[in-house]
């Protein structure tokens, strides 16, 4: 009987010293929530980078459009000069 009481007492002490299932789940939940916050921060950073890149792309597209327009004007002027010289 004493042996059984001793074994039960050991089990009780082990159960008291180990975190409960709820505590384990709460700890895991807290870790996952922290991961979610980190992922949201990363996503926000990527969104900012994408916006900056899109602005840069728009600027470059406008510059390209202006250069193409200038190039077209030069081509037209060259054609007019060529016609003038041929006549």
Coordinates of C-alpha atoms in Angstrom, one line a residue:
X1 CA 0.0 0.0 0.0
X2 CA 2.8 2.4 0.9
X3 CA 4.5 1.7 -2.5
X4 CA 1.2 2.5 -4.3
X5 CA 0.9 5.8 -2.3
X6 CA 4.5 6.6 -3.1
X7 CA 4.0 5.9 -6.9
X8 CA 0.8 8.0 -6.9
X9 CA 2.6 10.8 -5.0
X10 CA 5.4 10.7 -7.7
X11 CA 2.8 10.9 -10.5
X12 CA 1.1 13.9 -8.7
X13 CA 4.4 15.7 -8.3
X14 CA 5.2 15.1 -12.0
X15 CA 1.8 16.4 -13.0
X16 CA 2.3 19.5 -10.9
X17 CA 5.7 20.3 -12.3
X18 CA 4.8 19.8 -15.9
X19 CA 2.9 22.6 -17.7
X20 CA -0.7 21.7 -18.3
X21 CA -2.1 21.0 -21.8
X22 CA -3.8 24.4 -21.7
X23 CA -0.5 26.2 -20.8
X24 CA 1.2 24.4 -23.6
X25 CA -1.5 25.4 -26.1
X26 CA -1.4 29.0 -24.8
X27 CA 2.3 29.2 -25.2
X28 CA 2.1 27.7 -28.8
X29 CA -0.7 30.2 -29.6
X30 CA 1.4 33.1 -28.4
X31 CA 4.3 32.0 -30.5
X32 CA 2.1 31.6 -33.6
X33 CA 0.6 35.1 -33.0
X34 CA 4.1 36.5 -32.8
X35 CA 5.0 34.8 -36.1
X36 CA 1.8 36.3 -37.7
X37 CA 2.9 39.8 -36.5
X38 CA 6.3 39.2 -38.0
X39 CA 4.8 38.1 -41.3
X40 CA 2.5 41.1 -41.4
X41 CA 5.5 43.4 -40.9
X42 CA 7.3 41.6 -43.8
X43 CA 4.3 41.9 -46.0
X44 CA 4.0 45.7 -45.2
X45 CA 7.7 46.1 -46.1
X46 CA 7.2 44.3 -49.4
X47 CA 4.2 46.5 -50.2
X48 CA 6.3 49.6 -49.6
X49 CA 9.1 48.2 -51.8
X50 CA 6.6 47.4 -54.5
X51 CA 5.1 50.8 -54.4
X52 CA 8.5 52.4 -54.7
X53 CA 9.4 50.2 -57.6
X54 CA 6.1 51.0 -59.4
X55 CA 6.8 54.7 -59.0
X56 CA 10.2 54.3 -60.4
X57 CA 8.8 52.2 -63.3
X58 CA 6.2 55.0 -64.0
X59 CA 9.0 57.6 -64.1
X60 CA 11.1 55.5 -66.4
X61 CA 8.1 54.9 -68.7
X62 CA 7.5 58.6 -68.9
X63 CA 11.1 59.2 -69.7
X64 CA 11.0 56.6 -72.4
X65 CA 7.9 58.1 -73.9
X66 CA 9.6 61.5 -73.9
X67 CA 12.7 60.1 -75.6
X68 CA 10.6 58.2 -78.2
X69 CA 8.7 61.5 -78.9
X70 CA 11.9 63.4 -79.3
X71 CA 13.3 60.6 -81.5
X72 CA 10.1 60.7 -83.7
X73 CA 10.5 64.5 -84.1
X74 CA 14.1 64.1 -85.1
X75 CA 13.1 61.4 -87.6
X76 CA 10.4 63.7 -89.1
X77 CA 12.9 66.7 -89.3
X78 CA 15.4 64.5 -91.0
X79 CA 12.8 63.3 -93.5
X80 CA 11.9 67.0 -94.2
X81 CA 15.5 67.9 -94.7
X82 CA 16.1 64.9 -96.9
X83 CA 13.1 66.0 -99.1
X84 CA 14.4 69.5 -99.2
X85 CA 17.8 68.4 -100.2
X86 CA 16.5 66.1 -102.9
X87 CA 14.4 68.8 -104.5

